[in-house]
Amino acid sequence: MSNEIQSIINNYRQKYPLYNHEALVEQMIKDGAISRDAVNKFKSDTSLFLIDNQFNIKSGEKLGITEIMGGYFSSVNEIPPETSFNRQIENTFQSKTQGDCWLLSDINALNQTDWGKDIIRNAIIPDNNGGVIIRFPGSPIEQKDFQITAQEIQTAKQSGHYSKGDDDMIALELATEKVAKEVVARGIGRRVEDFDEVIGHKSYLTNILLNEKTYEYLNISKLLTGRDDVVAEFRNGLPESENILKYLAENPENTSAVCTFDHLRDVFGQREKDDPVHGYHAYAVKKIDYGKSVTVIDPYHTDEEINLSWDKFVNDVESVFATAKDDETIEAMKNSLPENYFELKQQKLDESLESLRQTKLEQEKILQESKQRKINFEVEDIINSIQYLEDDIKNNEKRFPKLYLNFTRYKTAMNKLTKDNILSFLEKEPDIILLLDRYKSGLFNGNDKKELILPIINALAEKAKERNIDDEIVEQFKKTCNKELDAVFYTDEKIIQNEVEKIIEKIK
């Protein structure tokens, strides 16, 4: 073997220490550093250069024949968790606690084409330890290769926050998450946290906004191809953008596409229960039969296809994002559009953003009204549970200090007070402190009365914290009220009432 070949192998082993034999060879051939003929001079997981010289290139340490023939160049002693990578995407099923339909659908769309499958295969490079290296040519940071270990795959599976069915897809999710975290950490982008409460955990695979003005998000197609993923798009209501659908239908071998459907129908309950698609969700486009039908794939169950009539699709779809195979395809797609298309697109985007803002305001109003209805129901339930309190006090004054029979009932009612409903309750029952102060079921004031009043104090304190009232003010409020409630001989209800009124003023 020539010194030139030896030097190439040496350099690549140092540059890609985690690559296995197959991955390293493919990388050298791809780079044009070595010919296919030279590959035949390789031994499995090692090279003739290593056999001749018996040195580990990484460390310079002398190797024995067992290590050389076995290719054991890793210092890892533990057996990594079992993984299965074939650099292909099989049926996958989106996790219900991860809002990454955009990522899964984009990959599923690429997976419908030969060129897309090549892009996916080139991005997944197995290592020697049951993991992979994910290569993102379009990474917005200088790092392009991201190591995903077998243990990370195992942990991801156990968490339930990632897709099921294919280790290659999980690796792509994990690598994208690493990019997203770094983007956010560097201030290149930010997390839009609207969905965190819905999906139940802090996600870096949901809404990573890169550009506030253009509303550009981190996108897997761009990460994989290194090109802008959306060169043109169909957008409902945008003049002549239907040309994109026609181009996609006529050139399925050169394009892939992802679509989303009208989310306002979901918000305002206008979508039929048996509707096969819904808003706030991305689907891979499998086939467009122009003027007749469109077939899409839901990332929640990629083993099934959803066939939509043409009228259903064009009337309900919100947008279709197209990814091109190469620059030639990009140019052809642009030529199919009117000259002022991108100006119209930006205008439509601005309108959509304003509509989105208005929709969000409307949603917030609906949510607030719904929350208030819930609060009103809770308050009504509490009031109904203590409606006999005043009569109970009057009827039992002469029987003091006998325990009131309804104490448990009143206590249960007052324990339903929370930071959310406390203000509404006190608005309807402004004299509740004075009334509860008269409730004496034991010697002196008794602990019973404290148990009834304390939920009010605690709920107000929590509400004050939520409104960012100074901690010292909140603690002083609690301290003053508790001091009165703990008094041995009597409680000055006016002090507690005064403290309650002061804290309410600050909260409002």
Short mmCIF file of C-alpha atoms in Angstrom, two decimals:
data_model
loop_
_atom_site.label_atom_id
_atom_site.label_comp_id
_atom_site.label_asym_id
_atom_site.label_seq_id
_atom_site.Cartn_x
_atom_site.Cartn_y
_atom_site.Cartn_z
CA MET A 1 0.00 0.00 0.00
CA SER A 2 1.43 3.37 -1.00
CA ASN A 3 2.43 6.04 1.48
CA GLU A 4 -0.23 8.29 -0.08
CA ILE A 5 -3.04 5.82 0.75
CA GLN A 6 -1.60 5.29 4.20
CA SER A 7 -1.67 9.03 4.82
CA ILE A 8 -5.29 9.33 3.64
CA ILE A 9 -6.40 6.56 5.97
CA ASN A 10 -4.45 8.08 8.82
CA ASN A 11 -6.06 11.49 8.31
CA TYR A 12 -9.59 10.13 8.06
CA ARG A 13 -9.23 7.93 11.15
CA GLN A 14 -8.16 11.00 13.09
CA LYS A 15 -10.86 13.22 11.58
CA TYR A 16 -13.69 10.71 12.14
CA PRO A 17 -12.60 8.57 15.14
CA LEU A 18 -16.16 7.34 15.79
CA TYR A 19 -16.94 6.17 12.25
CA ASN A 20 -17.09 2.44 11.63
CA HIS A 21 -15.41 0.83 8.64
CA GLU A 22 -18.33 1.20 6.24
CA ALA A 23 -19.03 4.81 7.18
CA LEU A 24 -15.36 5.80 6.90
CA VAL A 25 -14.96 4.19 3.48
CA GLU A 26 -18.15 5.80 2.17
CA GLN A 27 -16.98 9.18 3.44
CA MET A 28 -13.59 8.88 1.70
CA ILE A 29 -15.22 7.81 -1.57
CA LYS A 30 -17.78 10.63 -1.31
CA ASP A 31 -15.00 13.16 -0.77
CA GLY A 32 -13.04 11.73 -3.72
CA ALA A 33 -10.12 10.95 -1.45
CA ILE A 34 -9.96 7.29 -2.44
CA SER A 35 -11.28 5.13 -5.27
CA ARG A 36 -13.61 2.17 -5.03
CA ASP A 37 -10.72 -0.08 -6.11
CA ALA A 38 -8.69 0.99 -3.10
CA VAL A 39 -11.57 -0.10 -0.87
CA ASN A 40 -10.80 -3.71 -1.71
CA LYS A 41 -7.46 -3.33 0.06
CA PHE A 42 -9.27 -2.73 3.37
CA LYS A 43 -9.84 -5.43 5.95
CA SER A 44 -13.06 -5.37 8.02
CA ASP A 45 -12.90 -2.46 10.48
CA THR A 46 -9.17 -1.98 9.96
CA SER A 47 -6.70 -1.43 7.11
CA LEU A 48 -3.56 -3.00 5.67
CA PHE A 49 -1.72 0.04 6.94
CA LEU A 50 -2.67 -0.86 10.51
CA ILE A 51 -1.76 -4.51 10.01
CA ASP A 52 1.62 -3.56 8.56
CA ASN A 53 2.39 -1.04 11.28
CA GLN A 54 0.35 -2.40 14.21
CA PHE A 55 -0.28 1.03 15.70
CA ASN A 56 -3.57 2.55 16.83
CA ILE A 57 -3.68 5.81 14.90
CA LYS A 58 -5.71 7.52 17.63
CA SER A 59 -3.31 6.84 20.47
CA GLY A 60 -0.11 5.63 18.83
CA GLU A 61 -0.24 2.57 21.09
CA LYS A 62 1.14 -0.74 19.77
CA LEU A 63 -1.66 -3.22 18.99
CA GLY A 64 -1.67 -6.99 19.20
CA ILE A 65 -2.93 -9.16 16.34
CA THR A 66 -6.23 -9.86 18.18
CA GLU A 67 -7.06 -6.16 18.41
CA ILE A 68 -6.01 -5.59 14.80
CA MET A 69 -8.09 -8.39 13.28
CA GLY A 70 -11.05 -7.64 15.52
CA GLY A 71 -10.85 -3.93 14.95
CA TYR A 72 -11.23 -3.19 18.69
CA PHE A 73 -10.10 0.41 18.71
CA SER A 74 -12.67 1.57 21.28
CA SER A 75 -11.90 1.87 24.97
CA VAL A 76 -15.59 1.27 25.81
CA ASN A 77 -15.92 -1.79 28.04
CA GLU A 78 -19.65 -1.80 28.69
CA ILE A 79 -21.95 -3.38 26.11
CA PRO A 80 -24.12 -0.56 24.74
CA PRO A 81 -27.93 -0.94 24.59
CA GLU A 82 -29.18 -2.75 21.51
CA THR A 83 -30.06 -0.43 18.63
CA SER A 84 -31.06 -0.94 15.03
CA PHE A 85 -29.93 1.47 12.33
CA ASN A 86 -30.27 0.83 8.60
CA ARG A 87 -30.15 4.49 7.49
CA GLN A 88 -33.73 4.18 6.26
CA ILE A 89 -37.08 5.35 7.64
CA GLU A 90 -39.69 2.71 8.38
CA ASN A 91 -43.19 3.22 9.84
CA THR A 92 -43.02 5.57 12.80
CA PHE A 93 -45.56 6.83 15.30
CA GLN A 94 -45.39 10.31 16.78
CA SER A 95 -45.40 10.63 20.57
CA LYS A 96 -48.46 12.36 21.99
CA THR A 97 -46.17 14.29 24.36
CA GLN A 98 -43.99 15.78 21.62
CA GLY A 99 -45.17 18.42 19.18
CA ASP A 100 -42.71 17.57 16.41
CA CYS A 101 -45.16 16.66 13.64
CA TRP A 102 -43.28 19.15 11.43
CA LEU A 103 -40.04 17.16 11.77
CA LEU A 104 -41.58 13.71 11.29
CA SER A 105 -43.73 14.81 8.36
CA ASP A 106 -40.84 16.52 6.59
CA ILE A 107 -38.73 13.36 6.88
CA ASN A 108 -41.68 11.17 5.83
CA ALA A 109 -42.18 13.44 2.80
CA LEU A 110 -38.51 13.17 1.80
CA ASN A 111 -38.82 9.42 2.27
CA GLN A 112 -41.33 9.27 -0.62
CA THR A 113 -38.57 10.00 -3.16
CA ASP A 114 -35.30 8.32 -4.12
CA TRP A 115 -33.32 11.57 -3.76
CA GLY A 116 -34.92 12.17 -0.38
CA LYS A 117 -33.98 8.69 0.79
CA ASP A 118 -30.39 9.40 -0.30
CA ILE A 119 -30.38 12.60 1.77
CA ILE A 120 -31.63 10.70 4.81
CA ARG A 121 -29.11 7.89 4.29
CA ASN A 122 -26.21 10.34 3.95
CA ALA A 123 -27.27 12.07 7.18
CA ILE A 124 -27.14 8.88 9.29
CA ILE A 125 -23.64 7.47 9.87
CA PRO A 126 -23.38 4.46 12.25
CA ASP A 127 -20.51 4.46 14.75
CA ASN A 128 -18.69 1.55 16.41
CA ASN A 129 -20.72 1.58 19.64
CA GLY A 130 -24.33 1.11 18.59
CA GLY A 131 -24.95 4.81 18.03
CA VAL A 132 -24.86 7.13 15.03
CA ILE A 133 -23.53 10.45 13.87
CA ILE A 134 -26.22 12.68 12.36
CA ARG A 135 -24.87 15.08 9.76
CA PHE A 136 -26.76 18.34 9.17
CA PRO A 137 -25.24 20.34 6.26
CA GLY A 138 -27.80 23.06 6.94
CA SER A 139 -27.04 23.47 10.65
CA PRO A 140 -27.30 27.18 11.60
CA ILE A 141 -24.19 26.80 13.78
CA GLU A 142 -20.67 25.76 12.79
CA GLN A 143 -21.17 22.23 14.16
CA LYS A 144 -22.54 19.95 11.44
CA ASP A 145 -22.06 16.46 12.98
CA PHE A 146 -23.98 15.40 16.10
CA GLN A 147 -23.18 12.21 18.02
CA ILE A 148 -26.18 10.18 19.23
CA THR A 149 -25.17 7.28 21.48
CA ALA A 150 -26.95 3.98 21.95
CA GLN A 151 -27.66 5.00 25.55
CA GLU A 152 -29.30 8.24 24.38
CA ILE A 153 -31.54 6.21 22.07
CA GLN A 154 -32.46 3.90 24.97
CA THR A 155 -33.20 6.84 27.29
CA ALA A 156 -35.33 8.50 24.62
CA LYS A 157 -37.39 5.33 24.16
CA GLN A 158 -37.97 5.04 27.89
CA SER A 159 -39.04 8.69 28.21
CA GLY A 160 -42.02 8.33 25.89
CA HIS A 161 -41.35 11.81 24.47
CA TYR A 162 -40.04 10.66 21.10
CA SER A 163 -41.41 8.68 18.15
CA LYS A 164 -41.76 4.92 18.16
CA GLY A 165 -40.95 2.36 15.52
CA ASP A 166 -37.58 3.33 14.08
CA ASP A 167 -34.24 4.11 15.74
CA ASP A 168 -33.10 6.14 12.74
CA MET A 169 -36.02 8.54 13.21
CA ILE A 170 -35.39 8.85 16.97
CA ALA A 171 -31.74 9.69 16.23
CA LEU A 172 -32.86 12.47 13.87
CA GLU A 173 -35.17 13.82 16.59
CA LEU A 174 -32.39 13.79 19.18
CA ALA A 175 -29.90 15.46 16.84
CA THR A 176 -32.41 18.17 15.94
CA GLU A 177 -33.04 18.73 19.63
CA LYS A 178 -29.28 19.23 20.17
CA VAL A 179 -29.21 21.83 17.40
CA ALA A 180 -32.26 23.57 18.84
CA LYS A 181 -30.82 23.76 22.36
CA GLU A 182 -27.60 25.26 21.04
CA VAL A 183 -29.49 27.75 18.86
CA VAL A 184 -31.52 28.91 21.87
CA ALA A 185 -28.46 28.99 24.15
CA ARG A 186 -26.63 31.24 21.69
CA GLY A 187 -29.59 33.56 21.18
CA ILE A 188 -29.82 32.71 17.47
CA GLY A 189 -33.41 31.63 18.02
CA ARG A 190 -35.94 31.27 20.80
CA ARG A 191 -38.44 28.76 22.04
CA VAL A 192 -42.10 29.65 21.54
CA GLU A 193 -43.54 28.02 24.63
CA ASP A 194 -47.25 27.96 23.79
CA PHE A 195 -47.42 24.18 23.54
CA ASP A 196 -45.36 23.25 26.59
CA GLU A 197 -48.36 22.98 28.89
CA VAL A 198 -50.21 20.87 26.33
CA ILE A 199 -47.44 18.36 25.63
CA GLY A 200 -46.46 18.12 29.28
CA HIS A 201 -42.73 18.83 29.15
CA LYS A 202 -40.22 21.43 28.01
CA SER A 203 -39.65 20.69 24.34
CA TYR A 204 -36.91 21.86 22.01
CA LEU A 205 -38.67 20.19 19.08
CA THR A 206 -41.64 22.53 19.11
CA ASN A 207 -41.58 26.02 17.60
CA ILE A 208 -37.95 27.16 17.61
CA LEU A 209 -38.29 30.60 16.01
CA LEU A 210 -35.21 31.79 14.10
CA ASN A 211 -36.52 34.96 12.49
CA GLU A 212 -39.25 37.10 14.06
CA LYS A 213 -39.88 39.13 10.90
CA THR A 214 -40.29 36.30 8.41
CA TYR A 215 -41.63 33.83 10.97
CA GLU A 216 -38.91 31.33 10.04
CA TYR A 217 -38.65 28.26 12.26
CA LEU A 218 -35.93 25.64 12.63
CA ASN A 219 -36.69 23.15 9.88
CA ILE A 220 -35.47 19.60 9.37
CA SER A 221 -35.46 19.83 5.55
CA LYS A 222 -33.06 22.74 5.67
CA LEU A 223 -30.91 20.92 8.23
CA LEU A 224 -30.70 17.85 6.00
CA THR A 225 -30.30 19.49 2.58
CA GLY A 226 -28.37 22.62 3.48
CA ARG A 227 -30.79 24.62 1.29
CA ASP A 228 -33.83 26.69 2.15
CA ASP A 229 -36.55 24.07 2.47
CA VAL A 230 -39.38 26.30 1.28
CA VAL A 231 -38.52 27.81 -2.07
CA ALA A 232 -42.19 28.38 -2.82
CA GLU A 233 -45.44 27.37 -1.27
CA PHE A 234 -49.13 27.04 -1.87
CA ARG A 235 -51.03 29.25 0.55
CA ASN A 236 -54.79 29.32 0.61
CA GLY A 237 -55.97 32.64 -0.79
CA LEU A 238 -52.64 33.57 -2.39
CA PRO A 239 -53.25 34.34 -6.12
CA GLU A 240 -51.86 31.78 -8.55
CA SER A 241 -50.05 29.84 -5.84
CA GLU A 242 -52.04 26.81 -6.97
CA ASN A 243 -49.35 26.59 -9.68
CA ILE A 244 -47.20 25.04 -6.98
CA LEU A 245 -49.69 22.20 -6.52
CA LYS A 246 -49.68 21.63 -10.26
CA TYR A 247 -45.87 21.59 -10.35
CA LEU A 248 -45.71 19.16 -7.43
CA ALA A 249 -48.22 16.88 -9.14
CA GLU A 250 -46.22 16.89 -12.38
CA ASN A 251 -42.79 16.49 -10.75
CA PRO A 252 -43.15 14.08 -7.83
CA GLU A 253 -39.68 12.61 -8.42
CA ASN A 254 -38.00 16.01 -7.89
CA THR A 255 -39.99 17.42 -4.98
CA SER A 256 -41.37 16.60 -1.55
CA ALA A 257 -44.08 18.48 0.34
CA VAL A 258 -45.63 18.96 3.76
CA CYS A 259 -49.05 20.49 4.38
CA THR A 260 -51.05 21.96 7.25
CA PHE A 261 -54.80 22.45 7.50
CA ASP A 262 -56.99 25.36 8.58
CA HIS A 263 -56.51 25.58 12.35
CA LEU A 264 -59.33 28.08 12.85
CA ARG A 265 -61.85 25.33 12.21
CA ASP A 266 -60.46 23.52 15.24
CA VAL A 267 -60.45 26.66 17.39
CA PHE A 268 -64.07 27.54 16.67
CA GLY A 269 -65.38 23.98 16.59
CA GLN A 270 -66.21 24.04 12.89
CA ARG A 271 -64.47 20.77 12.07
CA GLU A 272 -66.58 17.64 11.78
CA LYS A 273 -65.92 14.88 14.32
CA ASP A 274 -65.12 12.38 11.58
CA ASP A 275 -62.80 14.77 9.71
CA PRO A 276 -59.66 12.75 8.84
CA VAL A 277 -57.39 15.83 9.25
CA HIS A 278 -57.16 18.69 11.71
CA GLY A 279 -55.34 21.98 12.26
CA TYR A 280 -52.20 22.69 14.29
CA HIS A 281 -50.69 19.57 12.71
CA ALA A 282 -48.38 18.79 9.79
CA TYR A 283 -48.85 15.97 7.27
CA ALA A 284 -46.51 14.53 4.65
CA VAL A 285 -47.88 14.74 1.11
CA LYS A 286 -47.57 11.33 -0.53
CA LYS A 287 -49.30 11.99 -3.85
CA ILE A 288 -51.07 14.82 -5.67
CA ASP A 289 -53.44 13.83 -8.46
CA TYR A 290 -54.06 17.36 -9.69
CA GLY A 291 -57.73 18.32 -9.80
CA LYS A 292 -58.80 14.94 -8.42
CA SER A 293 -57.32 14.00 -5.03
CA VAL A 294 -54.45 14.32 -2.59
CA THR A 295 -53.00 11.59 -0.37
CA VAL A 296 -51.34 12.57 2.91
CA ILE A 297 -49.63 10.71 5.78
CA ASP A 298 -50.28 11.48 9.43
CA PRO A 299 -47.10 11.20 11.59
CA TYR A 300 -49.18 9.64 14.35
CA HIS A 301 -49.65 6.53 12.20
CA THR A 302 -47.50 6.43 9.07
CA ASP A 303 -48.66 2.91 8.26
CA GLU A 304 -51.93 4.42 6.97
CA GLU A 305 -52.72 6.81 4.14
CA ILE A 306 -55.40 9.52 4.18
CA ASN A 307 -57.08 10.13 0.82
CA LEU A 308 -58.76 13.52 0.38
CA SER A 309 -60.88 14.73 -2.50
CA TRP A 310 -59.53 17.71 -4.43
CA ASP A 311 -62.27 20.04 -3.18
CA LYS A 312 -61.75 18.94 0.41
CA PHE A 313 -58.01 19.51 0.16
CA VAL A 314 -57.90 22.92 -1.57
CA ASN A 315 -60.74 24.31 0.58
CA ASP A 316 -59.36 23.06 3.89
CA VAL A 317 -55.58 23.15 3.44
CA GLU A 318 -53.85 26.17 4.97
CA SER A 319 -50.45 25.82 3.32
CA VAL A 320 -48.25 23.42 1.39
CA PHE A 321 -44.48 23.73 1.81
CA ALA A 322 -42.35 22.34 -1.01
CA THR A 323 -38.75 21.10 -0.89
CA ALA A 324 -36.77 20.81 -4.12
CA LYS A 325 -34.34 18.10 -5.14
CA ASP A 326 -31.73 20.52 -6.50
CA ASP A 327 -31.12 24.07 -7.71
CA GLU A 328 -32.49 23.24 -11.16
CA THR A 329 -35.80 22.21 -9.59
CA ILE A 330 -35.85 25.36 -7.48
CA GLU A 331 -35.47 27.47 -10.63
CA ALA A 332 -38.22 25.53 -12.41
CA MET A 333 -40.57 26.01 -9.47
CA LYS A 334 -39.90 29.74 -9.43
CA ASN A 335 -40.54 29.97 -13.18
CA SER A 336 -43.98 28.42 -12.68
CA LEU A 337 -44.99 31.37 -10.52
CA PRO A 338 -46.07 34.91 -11.44
CA GLU A 339 -43.32 37.55 -11.33
CA ASN A 340 -44.74 39.26 -8.25
CA TYR A 341 -45.36 35.96 -6.44
CA PHE A 342 -42.88 36.53 -3.61
CA GLU A 343 -44.18 40.06 -3.05
CA LEU A 344 -47.70 38.66 -2.85
CA LYS A 345 -46.46 35.88 -0.59
CA GLN A 346 -44.91 38.36 1.86
CA GLN A 347 -48.11 40.39 1.81
CA LYS A 348 -50.13 37.26 2.50
CA LEU A 349 -47.68 36.27 5.23
CA ASP A 350 -48.10 39.67 6.90
CA GLU A 351 -51.86 39.25 6.73
CA SER A 352 -51.57 35.75 8.16
CA LEU A 353 -49.42 36.99 11.03
CA GLU A 354 -51.96 39.67 11.85
CA SER A 355 -54.73 37.11 11.61
CA LEU A 356 -52.71 34.83 13.86
CA ARG A 357 -52.32 37.66 16.36
CA GLN A 358 -56.04 38.35 16.29
CA THR A 359 -56.77 34.64 16.56
CA LYS A 360 -54.52 34.39 19.58
CA LEU A 361 -56.33 37.30 21.21
CA GLU A 362 -59.63 35.60 20.44
CA GLN A 363 -58.33 32.34 21.84
CA GLU A 364 -57.15 34.06 24.99
CA LYS A 365 -60.58 35.65 25.35
CA ILE A 366 -62.28 32.27 24.92
CA LEU A 367 -59.90 30.62 27.38
CA GLN A 368 -60.42 33.42 29.90
CA GLU A 369 -64.18 33.16 29.59
CA SER A 370 -63.96 29.40 30.00
CA LYS A 371 -61.71 29.81 33.04
CA GLN A 372 -64.11 32.35 34.56
CA ARG A 373 -67.05 29.99 34.05
CA LYS A 374 -65.10 27.31 35.87
CA ILE A 375 -64.27 29.75 38.69
CA ASN A 376 -67.89 30.85 38.97
CA PHE A 377 -68.97 27.24 39.25
CA GLU A 378 -66.40 26.58 41.97
CA VAL A 379 -67.41 29.69 43.92
CA GLU A 380 -71.08 28.80 43.65
CA ASP A 381 -70.31 25.34 44.98
CA ILE A 382 -68.38 26.78 47.97
CA ILE A 383 -71.14 29.28 48.78
CA ASN A 384 -73.80 26.59 48.57
CA SER A 385 -71.79 24.48 50.99
CA ILE A 386 -71.64 27.26 53.62
CA GLN A 387 -75.08 28.82 53.07
CA TYR A 388 -76.29 27.63 56.48
CA LEU A 389 -73.23 28.97 58.30
CA GLU A 390 -74.87 32.12 59.72
CA ASP A 391 -77.96 30.25 60.90
CA ASP A 392 -75.75 27.51 62.32
CA ILE A 393 -73.82 30.09 64.37
CA LYS A 394 -77.00 31.72 65.72
CA ASN A 395 -78.64 28.42 66.57
CA ASN A 396 -75.61 27.11 68.41
CA GLU A 397 -74.48 30.20 70.32
CA LYS A 398 -76.30 29.08 73.40
CA ARG A 399 -74.87 25.55 73.14
CA PHE A 400 -71.27 26.78 73.19
CA PRO A 401 -68.77 25.11 73.48
CA LYS A 402 -70.43 22.12 71.79
CA LEU A 403 -68.87 21.23 68.40
CA TYR A 404 -71.06 22.21 65.52
CA LEU A 405 -72.35 19.28 63.51
CA ASN A 406 -71.67 21.05 60.20
CA PHE A 407 -68.01 21.90 60.88
CA THR A 408 -66.65 19.21 58.52
CA ARG A 409 -68.90 20.41 55.76
CA TYR A 410 -67.77 24.03 56.14
CA LYS A 411 -64.13 23.02 56.36
CA THR A 412 -64.40 20.98 53.14
CA ALA A 413 -65.99 23.96 51.38
CA MET A 414 -63.31 26.43 52.50
CA ASN A 415 -60.53 24.05 51.44
CA LYS A 416 -61.79 24.39 47.85
CA LEU A 417 -60.49 27.95 47.78
CA THR A 418 -57.52 28.41 45.41
CA LYS A 419 -55.46 31.30 44.06
CA ASP A 420 -57.73 31.27 40.98
CA ASN A 421 -61.13 31.53 42.65
CA ILE A 422 -60.30 33.42 45.86
CA LEU A 423 -60.94 36.94 44.52
CA SER A 424 -64.27 35.96 42.98
CA PHE A 425 -65.29 34.30 46.24
CA LEU A 426 -64.39 37.31 48.40
CA GLU A 427 -66.22 39.58 45.98
CA LYS A 428 -69.40 37.61 46.58
CA GLU A 429 -68.75 37.02 50.28
CA PRO A 430 -66.97 40.21 51.45
CA ASP A 431 -67.87 39.68 55.13
CA ILE A 432 -66.76 36.06 55.33
CA ILE A 433 -63.87 36.83 57.73
CA LEU A 434 -66.19 38.57 60.20
CA LEU A 435 -68.70 35.74 59.91
CA LEU A 436 -66.13 33.01 60.42
CA ASP A 437 -64.73 34.84 63.44
CA ARG A 438 -68.00 34.20 65.22
CA TYR A 439 -67.62 30.48 64.64
CA LYS A 440 -66.48 29.12 68.01
CA SER A 441 -66.65 25.37 68.48
CA GLY A 442 -64.21 24.92 71.36
CA LEU A 443 -62.64 26.70 74.30
CA PHE A 444 -61.70 30.28 73.55
CA ASN A 445 -61.51 30.67 69.77
CA GLY A 446 -60.42 27.12 69.07
CA ASN A 447 -58.45 25.68 66.19
CA ASP A 448 -61.65 25.03 64.25
CA LYS A 449 -62.07 28.68 63.34
CA LYS A 450 -58.44 28.87 62.22
CA GLU A 451 -58.96 25.91 59.91
CA LEU A 452 -61.83 27.75 58.25
CA ILE A 453 -60.05 31.11 57.82
CA LEU A 454 -56.56 29.85 56.96
CA PRO A 455 -57.50 28.65 53.41
CA ILE A 456 -58.45 32.24 52.58
CA ILE A 457 -55.08 33.53 53.80
CA ASN A 458 -53.13 30.85 51.93
CA ALA A 459 -55.05 31.33 48.67
CA LEU A 460 -54.48 35.09 48.76
CA ALA A 461 -50.78 34.58 49.46
CA GLU A 462 -50.48 32.28 46.42
CA LYS A 463 -52.36 34.76 44.26
CA ALA A 464 -50.04 37.56 45.42
CA LYS A 465 -46.98 35.48 44.48
CA GLU A 466 -48.48 34.80 41.06
CA ARG A 467 -48.87 38.55 40.55
CA ASN A 468 -45.21 39.05 41.57
CA ILE A 469 -46.00 40.92 44.78
CA ASP A 470 -42.82 41.37 46.83
CA ASP A 471 -42.07 38.27 48.93
CA GLU A 472 -41.59 40.34 52.08
CA ILE A 473 -45.07 41.84 51.74
CA VAL A 474 -46.61 38.39 51.27
CA GLU A 475 -44.75 36.92 54.23
CA GLN A 476 -45.72 39.86 56.45
CA PHE A 477 -49.36 39.39 55.44
CA LYS A 478 -49.28 35.72 56.38
CA LYS A 479 -47.38 36.41 59.62
CA THR A 480 -49.85 39.06 60.80
CA CYS A 481 -52.91 36.95 60.01
CA ASN A 482 -51.47 33.80 61.59
CA LYS A 483 -50.51 35.71 64.74
CA GLU A 484 -54.15 36.70 65.22
CA LEU A 485 -55.42 33.20 64.41
CA ASP A 486 -53.01 31.71 66.94
CA ALA A 487 -54.08 34.07 69.74
CA VAL A 488 -54.87 32.16 72.95
CA PHE A 489 -57.87 34.08 74.20
CA TYR A 490 -59.32 35.98 71.27
CA THR A 491 -58.87 36.92 67.64
CA ASP A 492 -59.22 40.48 66.43
CA GLU A 493 -61.15 39.87 63.25
CA LYS A 494 -60.73 43.52 62.19
CA ILE A 495 -56.95 43.07 61.91
CA ILE A 496 -57.34 40.03 59.63
CA GLN A 497 -60.05 41.76 57.59
CA ASN A 498 -57.83 44.82 57.18
CA GLU A 499 -54.85 42.70 56.06
CA VAL A 500 -57.03 40.86 53.57
CA GLU A 501 -58.29 44.12 52.07
CA LYS A 502 -54.75 45.51 51.78
CA ILE A 503 -53.38 42.44 49.99
CA ILE A 504 -56.37 42.40 47.62
CA GLU A 505 -55.63 46.00 46.66
CA LYS A 506 -52.05 45.09 45.80
CA ILE A 507 -53.13 42.05 43.80
CA LYS A 508 -55.63 44.02 41.75
#
